[in-house]
GROMACS .gro file of C-alpha atoms in nm:
model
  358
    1UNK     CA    1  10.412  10.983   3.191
    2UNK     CA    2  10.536  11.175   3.492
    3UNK     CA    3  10.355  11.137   3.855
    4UNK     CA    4  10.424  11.493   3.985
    5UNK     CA    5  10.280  11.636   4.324
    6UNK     CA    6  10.300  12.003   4.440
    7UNK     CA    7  10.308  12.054   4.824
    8UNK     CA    8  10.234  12.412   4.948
    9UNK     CA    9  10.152  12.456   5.275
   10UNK     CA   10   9.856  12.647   5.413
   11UNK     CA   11   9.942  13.047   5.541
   12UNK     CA   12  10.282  12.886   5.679
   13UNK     CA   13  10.402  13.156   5.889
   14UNK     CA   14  10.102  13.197   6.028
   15UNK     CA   15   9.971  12.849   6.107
   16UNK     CA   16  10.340  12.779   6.224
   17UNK     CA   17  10.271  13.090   6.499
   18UNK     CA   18   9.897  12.929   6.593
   19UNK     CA   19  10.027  12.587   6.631
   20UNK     CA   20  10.294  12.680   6.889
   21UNK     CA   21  10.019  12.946   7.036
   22UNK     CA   22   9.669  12.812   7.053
   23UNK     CA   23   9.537  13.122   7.175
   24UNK     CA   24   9.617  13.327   6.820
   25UNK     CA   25   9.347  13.033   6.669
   26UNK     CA   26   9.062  13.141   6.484
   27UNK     CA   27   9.141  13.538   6.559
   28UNK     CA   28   9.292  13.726   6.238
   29UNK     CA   29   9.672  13.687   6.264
   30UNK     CA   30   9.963  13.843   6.018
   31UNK     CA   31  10.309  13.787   6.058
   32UNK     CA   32  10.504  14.121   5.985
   33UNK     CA   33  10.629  14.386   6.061
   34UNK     CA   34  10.512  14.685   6.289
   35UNK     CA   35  10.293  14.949   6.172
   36UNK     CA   36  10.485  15.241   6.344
   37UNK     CA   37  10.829  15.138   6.186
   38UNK     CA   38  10.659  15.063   5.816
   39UNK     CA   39  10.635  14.667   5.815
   40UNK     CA   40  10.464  14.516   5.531
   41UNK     CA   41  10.300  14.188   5.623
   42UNK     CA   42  10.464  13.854   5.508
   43UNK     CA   43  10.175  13.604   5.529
   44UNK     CA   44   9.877  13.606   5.773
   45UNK     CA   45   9.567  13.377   5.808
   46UNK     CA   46   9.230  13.348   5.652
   47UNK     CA   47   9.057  13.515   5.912
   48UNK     CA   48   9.262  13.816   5.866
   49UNK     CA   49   9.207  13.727   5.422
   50UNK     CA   50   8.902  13.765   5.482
   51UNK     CA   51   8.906  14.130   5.571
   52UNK     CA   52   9.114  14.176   5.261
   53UNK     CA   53   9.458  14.170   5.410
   54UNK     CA   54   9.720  13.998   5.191
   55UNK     CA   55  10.078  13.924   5.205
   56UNK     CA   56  10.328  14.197   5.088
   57UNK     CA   57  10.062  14.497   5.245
   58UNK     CA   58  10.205  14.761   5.500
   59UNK     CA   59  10.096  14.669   5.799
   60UNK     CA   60   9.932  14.989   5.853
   61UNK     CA   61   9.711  14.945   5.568
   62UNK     CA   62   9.650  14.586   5.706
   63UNK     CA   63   9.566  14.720   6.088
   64UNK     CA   64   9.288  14.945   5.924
   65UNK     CA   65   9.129  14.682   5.708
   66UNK     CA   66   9.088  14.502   6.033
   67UNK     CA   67   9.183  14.713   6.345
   68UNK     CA   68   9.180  14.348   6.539
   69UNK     CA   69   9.473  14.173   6.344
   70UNK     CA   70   9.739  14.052   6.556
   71UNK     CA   71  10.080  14.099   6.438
   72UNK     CA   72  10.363  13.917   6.541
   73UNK     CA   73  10.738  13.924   6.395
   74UNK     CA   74  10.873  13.644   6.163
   75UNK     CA   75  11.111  13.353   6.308
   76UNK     CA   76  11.289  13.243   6.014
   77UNK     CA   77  11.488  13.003   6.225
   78UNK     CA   78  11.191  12.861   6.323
   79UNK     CA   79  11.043  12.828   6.009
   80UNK     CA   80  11.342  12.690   5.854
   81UNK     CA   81  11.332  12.367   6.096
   82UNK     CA   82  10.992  12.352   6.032
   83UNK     CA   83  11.038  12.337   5.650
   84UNK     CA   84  11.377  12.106   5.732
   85UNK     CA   85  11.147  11.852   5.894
   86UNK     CA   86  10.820  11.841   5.614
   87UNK     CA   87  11.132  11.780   5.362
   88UNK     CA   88  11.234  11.489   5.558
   89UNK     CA   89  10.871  11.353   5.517
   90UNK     CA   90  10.883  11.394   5.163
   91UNK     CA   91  11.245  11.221   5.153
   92UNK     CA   92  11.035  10.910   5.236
   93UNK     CA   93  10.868  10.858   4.919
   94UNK     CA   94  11.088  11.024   4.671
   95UNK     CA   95  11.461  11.163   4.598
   96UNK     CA   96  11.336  11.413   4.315
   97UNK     CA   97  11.246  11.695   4.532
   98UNK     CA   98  11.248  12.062   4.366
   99UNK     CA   99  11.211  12.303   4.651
  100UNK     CA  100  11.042  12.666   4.512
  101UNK     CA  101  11.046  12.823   4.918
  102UNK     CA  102  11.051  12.711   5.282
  103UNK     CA  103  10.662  12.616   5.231
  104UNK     CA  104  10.627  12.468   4.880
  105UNK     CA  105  10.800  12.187   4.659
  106UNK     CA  106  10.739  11.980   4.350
  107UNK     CA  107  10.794  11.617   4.434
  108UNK     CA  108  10.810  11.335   4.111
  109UNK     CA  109  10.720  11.028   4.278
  110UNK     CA  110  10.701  10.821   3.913
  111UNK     CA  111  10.888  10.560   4.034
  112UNK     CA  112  10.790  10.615   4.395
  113UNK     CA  113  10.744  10.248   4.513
  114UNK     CA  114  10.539  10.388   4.864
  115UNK     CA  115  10.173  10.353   4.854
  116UNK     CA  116  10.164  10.096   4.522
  117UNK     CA  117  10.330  10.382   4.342
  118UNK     CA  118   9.956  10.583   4.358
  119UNK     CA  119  10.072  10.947   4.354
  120UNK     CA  120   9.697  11.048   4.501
  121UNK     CA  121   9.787  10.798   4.834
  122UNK     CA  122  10.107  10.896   4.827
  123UNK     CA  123   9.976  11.268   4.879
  124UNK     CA  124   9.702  11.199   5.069
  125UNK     CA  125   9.975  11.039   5.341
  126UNK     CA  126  10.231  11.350   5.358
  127UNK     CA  127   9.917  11.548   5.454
  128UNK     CA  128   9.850  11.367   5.705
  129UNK     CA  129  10.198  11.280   5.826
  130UNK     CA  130  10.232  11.655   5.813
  131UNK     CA  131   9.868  11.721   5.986
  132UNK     CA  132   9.994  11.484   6.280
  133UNK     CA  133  10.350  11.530   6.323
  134UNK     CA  134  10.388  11.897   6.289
  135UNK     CA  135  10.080  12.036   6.337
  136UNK     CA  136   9.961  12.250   6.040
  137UNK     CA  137   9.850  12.143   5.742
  138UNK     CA  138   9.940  12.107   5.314
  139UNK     CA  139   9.715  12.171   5.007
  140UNK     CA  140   9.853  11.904   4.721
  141UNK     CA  141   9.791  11.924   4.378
  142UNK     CA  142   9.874  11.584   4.150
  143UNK     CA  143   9.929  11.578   3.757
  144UNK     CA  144  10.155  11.443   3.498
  145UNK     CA  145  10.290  11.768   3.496
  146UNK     CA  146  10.397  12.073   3.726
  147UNK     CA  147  10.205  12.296   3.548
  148UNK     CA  148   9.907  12.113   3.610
  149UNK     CA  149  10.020  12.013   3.998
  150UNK     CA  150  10.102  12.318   4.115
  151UNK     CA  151   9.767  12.520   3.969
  152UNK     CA  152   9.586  12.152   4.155
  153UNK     CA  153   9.717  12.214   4.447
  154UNK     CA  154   9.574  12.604   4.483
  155UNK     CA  155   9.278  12.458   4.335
  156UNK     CA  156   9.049  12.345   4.722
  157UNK     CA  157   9.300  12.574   4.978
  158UNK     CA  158   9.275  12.546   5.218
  159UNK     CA  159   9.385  12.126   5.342
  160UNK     CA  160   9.256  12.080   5.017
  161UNK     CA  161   9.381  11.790   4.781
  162UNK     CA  162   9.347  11.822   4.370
  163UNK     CA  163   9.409  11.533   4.154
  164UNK     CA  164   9.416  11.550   3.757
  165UNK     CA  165   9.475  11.187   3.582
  166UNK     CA  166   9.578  11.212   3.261
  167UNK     CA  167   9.215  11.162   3.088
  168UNK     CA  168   9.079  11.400   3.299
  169UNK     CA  169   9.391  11.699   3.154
  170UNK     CA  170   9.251  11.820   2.818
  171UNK     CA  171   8.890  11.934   2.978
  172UNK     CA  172   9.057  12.073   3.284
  173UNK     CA  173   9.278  12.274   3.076
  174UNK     CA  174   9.011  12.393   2.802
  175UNK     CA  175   8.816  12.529   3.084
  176UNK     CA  176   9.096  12.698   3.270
  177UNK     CA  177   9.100  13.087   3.296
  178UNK     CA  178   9.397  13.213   3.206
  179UNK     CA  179   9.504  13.445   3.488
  180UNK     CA  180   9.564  13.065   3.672
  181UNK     CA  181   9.891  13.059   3.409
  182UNK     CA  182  10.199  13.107   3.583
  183UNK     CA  183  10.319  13.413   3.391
  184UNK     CA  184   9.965  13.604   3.359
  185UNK     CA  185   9.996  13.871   3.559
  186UNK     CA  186   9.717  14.134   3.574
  187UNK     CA  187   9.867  14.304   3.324
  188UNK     CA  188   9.867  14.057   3.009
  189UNK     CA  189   9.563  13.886   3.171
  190UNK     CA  190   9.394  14.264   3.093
  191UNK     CA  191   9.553  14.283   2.756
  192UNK     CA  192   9.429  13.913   2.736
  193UNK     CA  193   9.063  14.019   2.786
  194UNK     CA  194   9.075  14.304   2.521
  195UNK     CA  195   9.102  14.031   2.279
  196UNK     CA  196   8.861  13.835   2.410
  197UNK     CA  197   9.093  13.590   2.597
  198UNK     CA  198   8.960  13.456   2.896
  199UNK     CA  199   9.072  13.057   2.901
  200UNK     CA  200   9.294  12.840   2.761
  201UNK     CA  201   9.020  12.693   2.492
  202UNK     CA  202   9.052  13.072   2.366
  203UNK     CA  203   9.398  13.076   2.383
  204UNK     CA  204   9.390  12.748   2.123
  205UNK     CA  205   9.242  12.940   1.905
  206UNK     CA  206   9.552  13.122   1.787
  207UNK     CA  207   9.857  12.947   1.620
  208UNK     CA  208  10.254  12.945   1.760
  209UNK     CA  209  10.299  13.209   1.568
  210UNK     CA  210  10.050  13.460   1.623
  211UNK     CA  211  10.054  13.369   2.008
  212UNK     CA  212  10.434  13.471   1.977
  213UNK     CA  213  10.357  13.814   1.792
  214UNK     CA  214  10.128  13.916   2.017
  215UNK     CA  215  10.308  13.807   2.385
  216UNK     CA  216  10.701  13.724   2.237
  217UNK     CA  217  10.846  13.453   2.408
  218UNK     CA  218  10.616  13.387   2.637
  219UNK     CA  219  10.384  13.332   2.363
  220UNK     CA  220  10.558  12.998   2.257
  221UNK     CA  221  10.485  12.850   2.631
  222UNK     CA  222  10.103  12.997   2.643
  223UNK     CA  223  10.081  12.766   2.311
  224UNK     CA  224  10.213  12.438   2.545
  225UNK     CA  225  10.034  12.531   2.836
  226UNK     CA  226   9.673  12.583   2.698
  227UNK     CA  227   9.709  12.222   2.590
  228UNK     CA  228   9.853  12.111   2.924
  229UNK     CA  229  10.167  12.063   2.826
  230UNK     CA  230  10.512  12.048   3.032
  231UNK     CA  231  10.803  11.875   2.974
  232UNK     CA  232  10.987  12.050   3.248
  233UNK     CA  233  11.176  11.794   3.509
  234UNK     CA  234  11.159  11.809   3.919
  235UNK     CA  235  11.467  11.987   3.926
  236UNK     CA  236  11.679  11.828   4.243
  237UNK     CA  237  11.951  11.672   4.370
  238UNK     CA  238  11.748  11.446   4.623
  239UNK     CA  239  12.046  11.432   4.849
  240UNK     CA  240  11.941  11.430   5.243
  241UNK     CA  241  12.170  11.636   5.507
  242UNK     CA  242  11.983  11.457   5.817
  243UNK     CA  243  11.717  11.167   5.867
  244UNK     CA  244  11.547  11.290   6.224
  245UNK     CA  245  11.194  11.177   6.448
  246UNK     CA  246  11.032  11.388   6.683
  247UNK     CA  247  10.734  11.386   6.926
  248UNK     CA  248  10.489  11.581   7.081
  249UNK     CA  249  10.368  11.480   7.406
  250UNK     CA  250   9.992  11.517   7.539
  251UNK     CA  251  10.111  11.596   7.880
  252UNK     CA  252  10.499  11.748   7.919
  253UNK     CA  253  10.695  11.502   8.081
  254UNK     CA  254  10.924  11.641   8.393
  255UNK     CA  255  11.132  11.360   8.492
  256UNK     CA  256  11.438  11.269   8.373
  257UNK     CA  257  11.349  10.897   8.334
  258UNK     CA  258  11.058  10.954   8.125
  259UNK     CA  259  11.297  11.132   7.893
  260UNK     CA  260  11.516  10.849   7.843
  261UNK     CA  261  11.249  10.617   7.824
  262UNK     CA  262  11.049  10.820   7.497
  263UNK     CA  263  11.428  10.880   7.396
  264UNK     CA  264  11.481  10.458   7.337
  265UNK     CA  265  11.113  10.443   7.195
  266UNK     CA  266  11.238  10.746   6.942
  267UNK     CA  267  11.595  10.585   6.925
  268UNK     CA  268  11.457  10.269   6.727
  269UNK     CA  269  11.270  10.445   6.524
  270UNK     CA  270  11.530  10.661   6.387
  271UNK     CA  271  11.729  10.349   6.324
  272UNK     CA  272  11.440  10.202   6.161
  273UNK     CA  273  11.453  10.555   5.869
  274UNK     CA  274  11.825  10.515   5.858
  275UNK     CA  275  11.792  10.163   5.780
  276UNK     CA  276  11.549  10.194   5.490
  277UNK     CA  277  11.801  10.486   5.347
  278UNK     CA  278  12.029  10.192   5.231
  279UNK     CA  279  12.443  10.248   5.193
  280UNK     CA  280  12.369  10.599   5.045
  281UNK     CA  281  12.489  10.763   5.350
  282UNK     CA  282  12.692  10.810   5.623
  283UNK     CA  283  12.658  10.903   5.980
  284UNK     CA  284  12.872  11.188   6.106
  285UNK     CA  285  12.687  11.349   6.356
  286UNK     CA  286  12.391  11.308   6.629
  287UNK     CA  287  12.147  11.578   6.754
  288UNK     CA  288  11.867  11.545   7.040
  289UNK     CA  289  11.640  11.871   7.061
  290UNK     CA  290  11.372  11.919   7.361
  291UNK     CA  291  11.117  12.165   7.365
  292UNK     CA  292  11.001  12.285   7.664
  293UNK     CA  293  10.659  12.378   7.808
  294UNK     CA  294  10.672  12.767   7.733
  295UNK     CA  295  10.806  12.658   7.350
  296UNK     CA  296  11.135  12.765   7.379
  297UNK     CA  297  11.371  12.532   7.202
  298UNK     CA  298  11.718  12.344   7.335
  299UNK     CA  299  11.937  12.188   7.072
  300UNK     CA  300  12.262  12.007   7.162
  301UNK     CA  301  12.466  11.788   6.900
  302UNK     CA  302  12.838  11.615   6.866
  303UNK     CA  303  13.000  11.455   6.634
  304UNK     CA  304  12.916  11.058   6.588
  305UNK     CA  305  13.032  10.762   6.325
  306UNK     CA  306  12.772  10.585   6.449
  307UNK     CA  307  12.507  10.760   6.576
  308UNK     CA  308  12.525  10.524   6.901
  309UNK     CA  309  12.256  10.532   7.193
  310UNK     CA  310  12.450  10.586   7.440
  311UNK     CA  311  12.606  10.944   7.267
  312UNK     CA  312  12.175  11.025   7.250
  313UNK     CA  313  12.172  10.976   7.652
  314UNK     CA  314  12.476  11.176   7.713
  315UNK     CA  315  12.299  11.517   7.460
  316UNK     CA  316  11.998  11.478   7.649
  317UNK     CA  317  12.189  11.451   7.989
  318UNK     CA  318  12.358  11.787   7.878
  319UNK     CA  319  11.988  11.929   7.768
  320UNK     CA  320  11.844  11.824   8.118
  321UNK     CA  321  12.158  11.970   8.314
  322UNK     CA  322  12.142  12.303   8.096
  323UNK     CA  323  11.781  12.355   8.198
  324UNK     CA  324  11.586  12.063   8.405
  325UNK     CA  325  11.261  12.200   8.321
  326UNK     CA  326  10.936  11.980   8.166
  327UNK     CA  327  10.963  11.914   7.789
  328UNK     CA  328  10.714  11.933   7.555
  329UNK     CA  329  10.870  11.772   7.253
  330UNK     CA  330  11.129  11.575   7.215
  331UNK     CA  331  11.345  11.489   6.894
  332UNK     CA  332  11.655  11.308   6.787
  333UNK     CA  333  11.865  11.273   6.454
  334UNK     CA  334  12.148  11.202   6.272
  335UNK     CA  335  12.361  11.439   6.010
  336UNK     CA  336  12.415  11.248   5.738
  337UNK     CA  337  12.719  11.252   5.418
  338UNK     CA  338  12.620  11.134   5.095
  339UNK     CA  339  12.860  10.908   4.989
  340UNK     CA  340  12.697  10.928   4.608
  341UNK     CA  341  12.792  11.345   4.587
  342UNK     CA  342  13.068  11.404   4.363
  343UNK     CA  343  13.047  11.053   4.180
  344UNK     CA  344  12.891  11.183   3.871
  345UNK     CA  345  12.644  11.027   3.675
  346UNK     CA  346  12.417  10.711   3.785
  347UNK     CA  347  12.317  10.497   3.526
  348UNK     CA  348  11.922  10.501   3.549
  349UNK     CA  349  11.728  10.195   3.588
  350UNK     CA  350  11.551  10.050   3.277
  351UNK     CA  351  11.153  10.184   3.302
  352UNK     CA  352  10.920   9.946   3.410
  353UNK     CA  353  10.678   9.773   3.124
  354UNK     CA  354  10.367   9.914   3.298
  355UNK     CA  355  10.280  10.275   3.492
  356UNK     CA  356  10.152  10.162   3.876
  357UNK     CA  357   9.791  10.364   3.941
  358UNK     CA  358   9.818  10.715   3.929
   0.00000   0.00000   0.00000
């Protein structure tokens, strides 16, 4: 029995552009492109969902749905160290990590030792790591299966955390309407309803066979899935690029002393995540990253074998003489080789005679 959880964070985009701009909070907000030069939207809020405005709309549809939505262009970079850094949370508890976009991922935490191997407090923790260090939040979804997890973790958006044990997977799925398949697009869910197929209790009604005459291949899967079955693996390589720590001050610090002194306290705790990493991996490079009060970002890195304090002080030396402005945030890490890549196959442990709590 696999322990599978299925992060997806809530309107990322958007809740990315109202954490670093309080004042976009609680009005309808779309990230996109501009009506006059035919944007389409890429994600936007619930307040502007609940006008009807949904991701992949022109913008100028969007705007007169709800002439007050605010629309502000994409940062991918942005977004990309945003995703970068929820991954390293994840890293934590797991090295099976299947990525499916910048804001979603199937984790298998099965043999996940964090938490007493519970894959519902293992959850419940990333969302709040998440909540706290970074500001916007996850919906989760756990199952034995990622079927089942990622249809969970849609199930209470938004912040919203589903759990399905094993007993509980038969009713869930008899009672499940089949447009929530992966694969049932409006089109076959219409076709669906012709034939009087409206959940998967219906859909067990036909055999293999007449499931794949009527939808082909796809029928073969609809006959697995309407009995909650999946047998599909967390598809990744687990390896880690960088093992960073950040943090966000209450009040931005302007002196260069009370940088170096939150740059120790952050120093031995990024020893601390190396540390329980093991021999895995191998330093190569350090980075120290300050954000400052109006949110713009400074990033300076070197090489490093060792990833020593004193190479931290002279970055954020560099950072401070670049621009000696108060800081926001402050973050250091370490790039990281794994020594493992390119070894070929581990021998897997031997499973353990009894399943920890799901």
């Amino acid at each position: 029995m696999r322990k599978i959880i299925h992060c997806d964070c809530d309107c990322f985009y958007a809740a990315v552009e109202m954490r670093d701009d309080p004042n976009l909070r609680g009005r309808p907000l779309a990230v996109g492109g501009s009506s006059d030069r035919r944007g389409v939207i890429s994600t936007c809020n619930y307040e502007a969902r609940s006008y009807g405005v949904r991701s992949a709309m022109p913008t100028a549809q969007a705007k007169k749905l709800c002439p007050d939505l605010i629309v502000v262009p994409g940062n991918m970079a942005k977004y990309r160290e945003v995703s970068g850094q929820i991954r390293e949370i994840f890293l934590d508890y797991c090295d099976d990590i299947e990525p499916l976009s910048l804001d979603e991922a199937f984790l298998d935490v099965t043999d996940s030792g964090r938490c007493h191997g519970s894959a519902t407090l293992i959850a419940e923790e990333i969302r709040q790591r998440v909540r706290d260090t970074l500001g916007i939040t996850i919906s989760a979804g756990v199952a034995p299966n990622k079927f089942l997890a990622k249809i969970a973790s849609d199930w209470q958006k938004p912040d919203g955390l589903t759990v399905i044990t094993p007993s509980e997977v038969d009713q869930f799925v008899l009672r499940l309407p089949i447009n929530k398949i992966h694969g049932v697009g409006r089109v076959t869910a219409e076709k669906m309803h012709r034939q009087g197929i409206r959940t998967c209790a219906d859909l067990r009604n036909f055999s293999q066979v007449e499931l794949s005459k009527k939808f082909g291949k796809f029928g073969r899967r609809l006959y697995d899935l309407c009995r909650g079955v999946d047998d599909r693996p967390v598809s990744g390589d687990g390896s880690r690029k960088s093992v960073s720590v950040e943090r966000t001050f209450r009040e931005d610090l302007s002196s260069f002393d009370e940088w170096l002194e939150q740059l120790t306290e952050l120093y031995m705790r990024l020893l601390e995540r190396l540390e329980k990493l093991g021999d895995r991996y191998e330093v190569n490079g350090a980075t120290v990253k300050v954000k400052y009060a109006d949110f713009t970002t400074s990033t300076h890195e070197r090489s490093s074998r060792a990833g020593r304090i004193s190479e931290f002080r002279q970055l954020l030396q560099e950072c401070r003489e670049k621009r000696p402005a108060p800081i926001r945030l402050l973050g250091v890490g370490l790039r990281l080789t794994d020594l493992r890549a390119g070894q070929g196959p581990v021998q897997l442990p031997l499973p353990l005679p009894e399943q920890a709590s799901f």
